[in-house]
PDB file of C-alpha atoms in Angstrom:
ATOM      1  CA  ASP A 243       1.302 -16.661  -4.686  1.00 71.00           C
ATOM      2  CA  GLN A 244       2.910 -13.225  -4.729  1.00 82.00           C
ATOM      3  CA  GLN A 245       1.477 -11.348  -7.726  1.00 92.00           C
ATOM      4  CA  VAL A 246       3.726  -8.302  -7.228  1.00 95.00           C
ATOM      5  CA  LYS A 247       7.364  -8.892  -6.375  1.00 95.00           C
ATOM      6  CA  GLN A 248      10.183  -6.615  -5.358  1.00 96.00           C
ATOM      7  CA  ASN A 249      13.158  -8.925  -5.292  1.00 91.00           C
ATOM      8  CA  SER A 250      15.660  -6.496  -3.801  1.00 95.00           C
ATOM      9  CA  PRO A 251      15.003  -5.994  -0.093  1.00 94.00           C
ATOM     10  CA  SER A 252      17.473  -3.115   0.100  1.00 96.00           C
ATOM     11  CA  LEU A 253      19.438  -0.670  -2.018  1.00 97.00           C
ATOM     12  CA  SER A 254      22.183   1.766  -1.041  1.00 98.00           C
ATOM     13  CA  VAL A 255      23.274   4.665  -3.273  1.00 98.00           C
ATOM     14  CA  GLN A 256      25.388   7.763  -2.943  1.00 98.00           C
ATOM     15  CA  GLU A 257      23.742  11.162  -2.786  1.00 97.00           C
ATOM     16  CA  GLY A 258      23.444  12.686  -6.257  1.00 97.00           C
ATOM     17  CA  ARG A 259      23.512   9.346  -8.047  1.00 98.00           C
ATOM     18  CA  ILE A 260      20.589   7.487  -9.612  1.00 98.00           C
ATOM     19  CA  SER A 261      18.454   5.068  -7.593  1.00 98.00           C
ATOM     20  CA  ILE A 262      16.680   2.339  -9.549  1.00 98.00           C
ATOM     21  CA  LEU A 263      14.040   0.278  -7.805  1.00 98.00           C
ATOM     22  CA  ASN A 264      12.544  -2.698  -9.585  1.00 98.00           C
ATOM     23  CA  CYS A 265       9.218  -4.488  -9.474  1.00 98.00           C
ATOM     24  CA  ASP A 266       7.860  -7.533 -11.303  1.00 98.00           C
ATOM     25  CA  TYR A 267       4.287  -8.724 -11.591  1.00 97.00           C
ATOM     26  CA  THR A 268       2.623 -11.899 -12.768  1.00 96.00           C
ATOM     27  CA  ASN A 269      -1.004 -10.937 -13.354  1.00 94.00           C
ATOM     28  CA  SER A 270      -1.494  -9.706 -16.935  1.00 94.00           C
ATOM     29  CA  MET A 271      -4.829  -8.159 -15.910  1.00 93.00           C
ATOM     30  CA  PHE A 272      -3.095  -5.424 -13.933  1.00 94.00           C
ATOM     31  CA  ASP A 273      -3.674  -2.159 -15.785  1.00 91.00           C
ATOM     32  CA  TYR A 274      -2.458   0.478 -13.374  1.00 93.00           C
ATOM     33  CA  PHE A 275       0.676   0.674 -11.292  1.00 95.00           C
ATOM     34  CA  LEU A 276       1.669   2.910  -8.415  1.00 95.00           C
ATOM     35  CA  TRP A 277       4.729   3.571  -6.272  1.00 97.00           C
ATOM     36  CA  TYR A 278       4.477   4.471  -2.608  1.00 97.00           C
ATOM     37  CA  LYS A 279       7.052   5.724  -0.160  1.00 97.00           C
ATOM     38  CA  LYS A 280       6.998   4.879   3.537  1.00 96.00           C
ATOM     39  CA  TYR A 281       8.888   6.367   6.445  1.00 95.00           C
ATOM     40  CA  PRO A 282       9.069   4.516   9.794  1.00 91.00           C
ATOM     41  CA  ALA A 283       5.988   4.836  12.015  1.00 89.00           C
ATOM     42  CA  GLU A 284       3.987   6.496   9.222  1.00 93.00           C
ATOM     43  CA  GLY A 285       1.523   5.292   6.634  1.00 94.00           C
ATOM     44  CA  PRO A 286       2.668   4.963   3.008  1.00 95.00           C
ATOM     45  CA  THR A 287       2.282   8.007   0.773  1.00 95.00           C
ATOM     46  CA  PHE A 288       1.668   8.051  -2.968  1.00 94.00           C
ATOM     47  CA  LEU A 289       4.637   8.918  -5.145  1.00 96.00           C
ATOM     48  CA  ILE A 290       3.933   8.309  -8.834  1.00 95.00           C
ATOM     49  CA  SER A 291       1.808   6.081 -11.044  1.00 93.00           C
ATOM     50  CA  ILE A 292       1.562   4.772 -14.596  1.00 94.00           C
ATOM     51  CA  SER A 293      -1.206   3.365 -16.727  1.00 93.00           C
ATOM     52  CA  SER A 294      -0.638   0.201 -18.736  1.00 93.00           C
ATOM     53  CA  ILE A 295      -1.150   2.159 -21.961  1.00 93.00           C
ATOM     54  CA  LYS A 296       2.022   4.150 -21.273  1.00 95.00           C
ATOM     55  CA  ASP A 297       5.643   3.113 -20.934  1.00 96.00           C
ATOM     56  CA  LYS A 298       6.976   6.098 -19.030  1.00 97.00           C
ATOM     57  CA  ASN A 299       5.758   8.719 -16.601  1.00 96.00           C
ATOM     58  CA  GLU A 300       7.831  11.519 -15.088  1.00 97.00           C
ATOM     59  CA  ASP A 301       7.298  13.750 -12.091  1.00 95.00           C
ATOM     60  CA  GLY A 302      10.266  15.878 -11.161  1.00 97.00           C
ATOM     61  CA  ARG A 303      13.117  13.651  -9.985  1.00 98.00           C
ATOM     62  CA  PHE A 304      10.950  10.538 -10.220  1.00 98.00           C
ATOM     63  CA  THR A 305      10.341   8.504 -13.378  1.00 98.00           C
ATOM     64  CA  VAL A 306       8.482   5.233 -13.648  1.00 98.00           C
ATOM     65  CA  PHE A 307       9.088   2.898 -16.592  1.00 98.00           C
ATOM     66  CA  LEU A 308       6.750   0.082 -17.566  1.00 98.00           C
ATOM     67  CA  ASN A 309       7.687  -2.886 -19.750  1.00 97.00           C
ATOM     68  CA  LYS A 310       4.452  -4.788 -20.261  1.00 96.00           C
ATOM     69  CA  SER A 311       5.953  -7.616 -22.274  1.00 96.00           C
ATOM     70  CA  ALA A 312       8.378  -8.327 -19.439  1.00 97.00           C
ATOM     71  CA  LYS A 313       5.794  -7.565 -16.745  1.00 97.00           C
ATOM     72  CA  HIS A 314       8.341  -5.281 -15.162  1.00 98.00           C
ATOM     73  CA  LEU A 315       8.359  -1.737 -13.868  1.00 97.00           C
ATOM     74  CA  SER A 316      11.057   0.394 -12.372  1.00 98.00           C
ATOM     75  CA  LEU A 317      11.289   3.634 -10.447  1.00 98.00           C
ATOM     76  CA  HIS A 318      14.213   5.947 -11.167  1.00 98.00           C
ATOM     77  CA  ILE A 319      15.158   8.702  -8.749  1.00 98.00           C
ATOM     78  CA  VAL A 320      17.610  11.254 -10.124  1.00 97.00           C
ATOM     79  CA  PRO A 321      19.414  12.778  -8.338  1.00 98.00           C
ATOM     80  CA  SER A 322      18.986  10.822  -5.134  1.00 98.00           C
ATOM     81  CA  GLN A 323      18.853  12.803  -1.905  1.00 97.00           C
ATOM     82  CA  PRO A 324      19.277  11.691   1.726  1.00 96.00           C
ATOM     83  CA  GLY A 325      15.611  12.561   2.348  1.00 96.00           C
ATOM     84  CA  ASP A 326      14.678   9.867  -0.180  1.00 97.00           C
ATOM     85  CA  SER A 327      15.804   7.208   2.290  1.00 97.00           C
ATOM     86  CA  ALA A 328      12.655   5.197   2.984  1.00 97.00           C
ATOM     87  CA  VAL A 329      10.874   1.976   2.075  1.00 97.00           C
ATOM     88  CA  TYR A 330       9.427   1.986  -1.436  1.00 98.00           C
ATOM     89  CA  PHE A 331       6.479  -0.183  -2.387  1.00 97.00           C
ATOM     90  CA  CYS A 332       5.159  -0.853  -5.847  1.00 97.00           C
ATOM     91  CA  ALA A 333       1.478  -1.686  -6.207  1.00 95.00           C
ATOM     92  CA  ALA A 334      -0.758  -2.895  -9.012  1.00 95.00           C
ATOM     93  CA  SER A 335      -4.459  -2.722  -9.724  1.00 91.00           C
ATOM     94  CA  ALA A 336      -6.814  -4.721 -11.928  1.00 88.00           C
ATOM     95  CA  ILE A 337     -10.059  -4.157 -10.059  1.00 85.00           C
ATOM     96  CA  ALA A 338     -11.360  -0.775  -8.932  1.00 80.00           C
ATOM     97  CA  GLY A 339     -10.570  -0.225  -5.291  1.00 82.00           C
ATOM     98  CA  LYS A 340      -8.210  -3.186  -4.980  1.00 88.00           C
ATOM     99  CA  LEU A 341      -4.434  -2.686  -4.807  1.00 90.00           C
ATOM    100  CA  ILE A 342      -1.857  -5.457  -4.500  1.00 93.00           C
ATOM    101  CA  PHE A 343       1.504  -4.434  -3.054  1.00 94.00           C
ATOM    102  CA  GLY A 344       5.002  -5.826  -3.318  1.00 95.00           C
ATOM    103  CA  GLN A 345       7.261  -6.613  -0.377  1.00 95.00           C
ATOM    104  CA  GLY A 346       9.044  -3.267  -0.454  1.00 95.00           C
ATOM    105  CA  THR A 347      12.634  -2.125  -1.018  1.00 97.00           C
ATOM    106  CA  THR A 348      14.503  -0.142   1.616  1.00 97.00           C
ATOM    107  CA  LEU A 349      16.479   2.651  -0.029  1.00 98.00           C
ATOM    108  CA  GLN A 350      19.383   4.265   1.797  1.00 98.00           C
ATOM    109  CA  VAL A 351      20.909   7.378   0.264  1.00 98.00           C
ATOM    110  CA  LYS A 352      24.289   8.147   1.769  1.00 97.00           C
ATOM    111  CA  PRO A 353      25.485  11.774   2.005  1.00 93.00           C
TER     112      PRO A 353
ATOM    113  CA  ASN B 299      -9.440  17.656   6.768  1.00 77.00           C
ATOM    114  CA  ALA B 300      -8.159  14.948   9.115  1.00 83.00           C
ATOM    115  CA  GLY B 301      -7.716  12.508   6.217  1.00 93.00           C
ATOM    116  CA  VAL B 302      -7.669   8.861   7.331  1.00 96.00           C
ATOM    117  CA  THR B 303      -7.691   8.295  11.070  1.00 97.00           C
ATOM    118  CA  GLN B 304      -7.111   5.017  12.886  1.00 97.00           C
ATOM    119  CA  THR B 305      -7.653   4.092  16.516  1.00 96.00           C
ATOM    120  CA  PRO B 306      -6.058   2.823  18.618  1.00 97.00           C
ATOM    121  CA  LYS B 307      -2.403   3.474  17.755  1.00 96.00           C
ATOM    122  CA  PHE B 308      -1.196   0.558  19.876  1.00 96.00           C
ATOM    123  CA  GLN B 309      -2.978  -2.494  21.268  1.00 96.00           C
ATOM    124  CA  VAL B 310      -1.937  -5.626  23.145  1.00 97.00           C
ATOM    125  CA  LEU B 311      -4.326  -8.569  23.179  1.00 97.00           C
ATOM    126  CA  LYS B 312      -4.284 -12.031  24.633  1.00 97.00           C
ATOM    127  CA  THR B 313      -4.893 -15.032  22.410  1.00 97.00           C
ATOM    128  CA  GLY B 314      -8.610 -15.567  21.914  1.00 97.00           C
ATOM    129  CA  GLN B 315      -9.677 -11.996  22.659  1.00 97.00           C
ATOM    130  CA  SER B 316     -11.652 -10.029  20.106  1.00 96.00           C
ATOM    131  CA  MET B 317     -11.378  -6.408  19.191  1.00 96.00           C
ATOM    132  CA  THR B 318     -12.244  -3.842  16.537  1.00 97.00           C
ATOM    133  CA  LEU B 319      -9.765  -1.564  14.824  1.00 98.00           C
ATOM    134  CA  GLN B 320     -11.428   1.678  13.877  1.00 98.00           C
ATOM    135  CA  CYS B 321     -10.894   3.569  10.629  1.00 98.00           C
ATOM    136  CA  ALA B 322     -12.547   6.755   9.464  1.00 97.00           C
ATOM    137  CA  GLN B 323     -12.017   9.121   6.554  1.00 96.00           C
ATOM    138  CA  ASP B 324     -13.441  12.563   5.872  1.00 95.00           C
ATOM    139  CA  MET B 325     -12.593  12.840   2.171  1.00 93.00           C
ATOM    140  CA  ASN B 326     -15.838  11.293   0.911  1.00 91.00           C
ATOM    141  CA  HIS B 327     -13.897   8.462  -0.702  1.00 92.00           C
ATOM    142  CA  GLU B 328     -15.882   5.503  -1.973  1.00 92.00           C
ATOM    143  CA  TYR B 329     -13.054   2.978  -1.727  1.00 93.00           C
ATOM    144  CA  MET B 330     -11.546   1.804   1.558  1.00 95.00           C
ATOM    145  CA  SER B 331      -9.117  -0.991   2.368  1.00 96.00           C
ATOM    146  CA  TRP B 332      -7.334  -2.715   5.226  1.00 97.00           C
ATOM    147  CA  TYR B 333      -3.749  -3.933   4.973  1.00 96.00           C
ATOM    148  CA  ARG B 334      -1.332  -5.597   7.311  1.00 97.00           C
ATOM    149  CA  GLN B 335       2.404  -5.043   7.145  1.00 96.00           C
ATOM    150  CA  ASP B 336       4.799  -7.737   8.272  1.00 93.00           C
ATOM    151  CA  PRO B 337       8.594  -7.837   7.873  1.00 84.00           C
ATOM    152  CA  GLY B 338       9.568  -9.193   4.463  1.00 82.00           C
ATOM    153  CA  MET B 339       5.932  -9.522   3.399  1.00 85.00           C
ATOM    154  CA  GLY B 340       5.148  -5.974   2.417  1.00 89.00           C
ATOM    155  CA  LEU B 341       1.581  -4.722   2.607  1.00 93.00           C
ATOM    156  CA  ARG B 342      -1.005  -7.469   2.244  1.00 94.00           C
ATOM    157  CA  LEU B 343      -4.634  -6.670   1.515  1.00 94.00           C
ATOM    158  CA  ILE B 344      -7.063  -8.061   4.099  1.00 97.00           C
ATOM    159  CA  HIS B 345     -10.456  -6.712   2.969  1.00 97.00           C
ATOM    160  CA  TYR B 346     -11.620  -3.857   0.830  1.00 95.00           C
ATOM    161  CA  SER B 347     -14.827  -1.980   0.093  1.00 95.00           C
ATOM    162  CA  VAL B 348     -15.995  -0.101  -2.988  1.00 92.00           C
ATOM    163  CA  GLY B 349     -18.887   1.613  -1.238  1.00 92.00           C
ATOM    164  CA  ALA B 350     -21.257   1.497   1.699  1.00 93.00           C
ATOM    165  CA  GLY B 351     -22.687  -1.986   2.044  1.00 94.00           C
ATOM    166  CA  ILE B 352     -20.148  -3.562  -0.342  1.00 94.00           C
ATOM    167  CA  THR B 353     -17.088  -5.436   0.885  1.00 96.00           C
ATOM    168  CA  ASP B 354     -14.834  -8.102  -0.573  1.00 95.00           C
ATOM    169  CA  GLN B 355     -11.925 -10.250   0.504  1.00 96.00           C
ATOM    170  CA  GLY B 356      -8.322  -9.442  -0.197  1.00 94.00           C
ATOM    171  CA  GLU B 357      -5.240 -11.667  -0.042  1.00 93.00           C
ATOM    172  CA  VAL B 358      -5.332 -12.593   3.664  1.00 95.00           C
ATOM    173  CA  PRO B 359      -8.953 -12.338   4.940  1.00 97.00           C
ATOM    174  CA  ASN B 360      -9.039 -15.264   7.363  1.00 96.00           C
ATOM    175  CA  GLY B 361      -9.623 -14.282  10.967  1.00 96.00           C
ATOM    176  CA  TYR B 362     -10.940 -10.823  10.095  1.00 97.00           C
ATOM    177  CA  ASN B 363     -14.397  -9.391   9.479  1.00 97.00           C
ATOM    178  CA  VAL B 364     -15.411  -6.057   8.020  1.00 97.00           C
ATOM    179  CA  SER B 365     -18.581  -4.129   7.380  1.00 95.00           C
ATOM    180  CA  ARG B 366     -19.240  -0.779   5.731  1.00 96.00           C
ATOM    181  CA  SER B 367     -22.439   0.844   6.933  1.00 96.00           C
ATOM    182  CA  THR B 368     -21.362   4.402   6.090  1.00 96.00           C
ATOM    183  CA  THR B 369     -19.032   5.994   3.536  1.00 95.00           C
ATOM    184  CA  GLU B 370     -16.846   7.362   6.325  1.00 96.00           C
ATOM    185  CA  ASP B 371     -16.176   4.298   8.487  1.00 97.00           C
ATOM    186  CA  PHE B 372     -14.627   0.897   7.800  1.00 98.00           C
ATOM    187  CA  PRO B 373     -13.937  -1.051  11.022  1.00 98.00           C
ATOM    188  CA  LEU B 374     -11.864  -4.236  11.052  1.00 98.00           C
ATOM    189  CA  ARG B 375     -12.860  -6.932  13.551  1.00 98.00           C
ATOM    190  CA  LEU B 376     -10.572  -9.608  14.880  1.00 96.00           C
ATOM    191  CA  LEU B 377     -12.872 -12.408  15.979  1.00 91.00           C
ATOM    192  CA  SER B 378     -10.454 -14.483  18.087  1.00 96.00           C
ATOM    193  CA  ALA B 379      -6.955 -13.020  18.128  1.00 96.00           C
ATOM    194  CA  ALA B 380      -3.971 -15.265  17.407  1.00 97.00           C
ATOM    195  CA  PRO B 381      -0.234 -14.546  17.713  1.00 96.00           C
ATOM    196  CA  SER B 382      -0.026 -14.771  13.888  1.00 96.00           C
ATOM    197  CA  GLN B 383      -2.118 -11.595  13.768  1.00 97.00           C
ATOM    198  CA  THR B 384       0.620  -9.584  15.452  1.00 97.00           C
ATOM    199  CA  SER B 385       1.290  -6.912  12.847  1.00 97.00           C
ATOM    200  CA  VAL B 386       0.929  -3.273  11.888  1.00 97.00           C
ATOM    201  CA  TYR B 387      -2.465  -2.588  10.371  1.00 98.00           C
ATOM    202  CA  PHE B 388      -3.100   0.199   7.884  1.00 97.00           C
ATOM    203  CA  CYS B 389      -6.398   1.538   6.678  1.00 97.00           C
ATOM    204  CA  ALA B 390      -6.576   3.392   3.364  1.00 96.00           C
ATOM    205  CA  SER B 391      -9.151   5.191   1.267  1.00 94.00           C
ATOM    206  CA  SER B 392      -9.243   6.318  -2.334  1.00 91.00           C
ATOM    207  CA  TYR B 393     -11.277   8.295  -4.796  1.00 87.00           C
ATOM    208  CA  SER B 394     -13.421   6.331  -7.249  1.00 77.00           C
ATOM    209  CA  GLY B 395     -13.295   8.842 -10.077  1.00 71.00           C
ATOM    210  CA  LEU B 396     -11.930   8.476 -13.612  1.00 68.00           C
ATOM    211  CA  ALA B 397      -9.102  10.999 -13.368  1.00 67.00           C
ATOM    212  CA  GLU B 398      -5.564   9.769 -12.858  1.00 70.00           C
ATOM    213  CA  PRO B 399      -4.000   8.745 -10.580  1.00 68.00           C
ATOM    214  CA  TYR B 400      -6.549   5.973 -10.228  1.00 73.00           C
ATOM    215  CA  ASN B 401      -6.684   4.134  -6.956  1.00 76.00           C
ATOM    216  CA  GLU B 402      -4.350   6.619  -5.266  1.00 85.00           C
ATOM    217  CA  GLN B 403      -4.876   5.393  -1.744  1.00 90.00           C
ATOM    218  CA  PHE B 404      -4.446   7.658   1.255  1.00 92.00           C
ATOM    219  CA  PHE B 405      -3.223   5.775   4.292  1.00 95.00           C
ATOM    220  CA  GLY B 406      -3.813   6.226   7.978  1.00 96.00           C
ATOM    221  CA  PRO B 407      -0.932   6.210  10.478  1.00 96.00           C
ATOM    222  CA  GLY B 408      -1.391   2.554  11.388  1.00 96.00           C
ATOM    223  CA  THR B 409      -2.266   0.464  14.438  1.00 97.00           C
ATOM    224  CA  ARG B 410       0.463  -1.663  15.980  1.00 97.00           C
ATOM    225  CA  LEU B 411      -1.144  -4.830  17.355  1.00 97.00           C
ATOM    226  CA  THR B 412       0.566  -7.435  19.517  1.00 97.00           C
ATOM    227  CA  VAL B 413      -1.161 -10.710  20.354  1.00 97.00           C
ATOM    228  CA  LEU B 414       0.360 -12.624  23.246  1.00 96.00           C
TER     229      LEU B 414
END
């Protein structure tokens, strides 16, 4: 049973516009959420995170929103740049040291 | 710092062979994990460790063994390779402290394994 789901396998946006990547989870024990970015032939790299006691966290062009009642989080990238083209994974944690990842969403930003 | 290193980068095995994927980190992280990445399945947790001598199963542990005798190393053993274990394997480590971001895992470059 997939506890973290990213239902959109791919997303294409125009450079300069907003990219919104979505993630749903089923386990109400998750208390910390992270987004990772992955380029081909490389390991994932950390992008931004949010604690379950918050509903928003910003870091430059990246903002993560958390809706606990809906068990939903989203990553907003504004403005999107061609270098943002990558696979984005959301991940959730309930136990120290244990992260559960979603399936990933491939973002393509067109110049 | 080298960060998280994985060897080998590529490996081809025959069904039934065994092998060990090596993972090492030099950041003095307590937590280490192994994931496999398959198309459409994302990153699935195989095993993880919260310190030397302590390991636990993840989402897909069958067919894999781990041990953690030192803080730095976390090898993954395939006991009898099967074609279903063809995948890209990632090792990761993270800090166990109380400052955010919690569980920020640093990943190695991956090992691409093919089982024929």
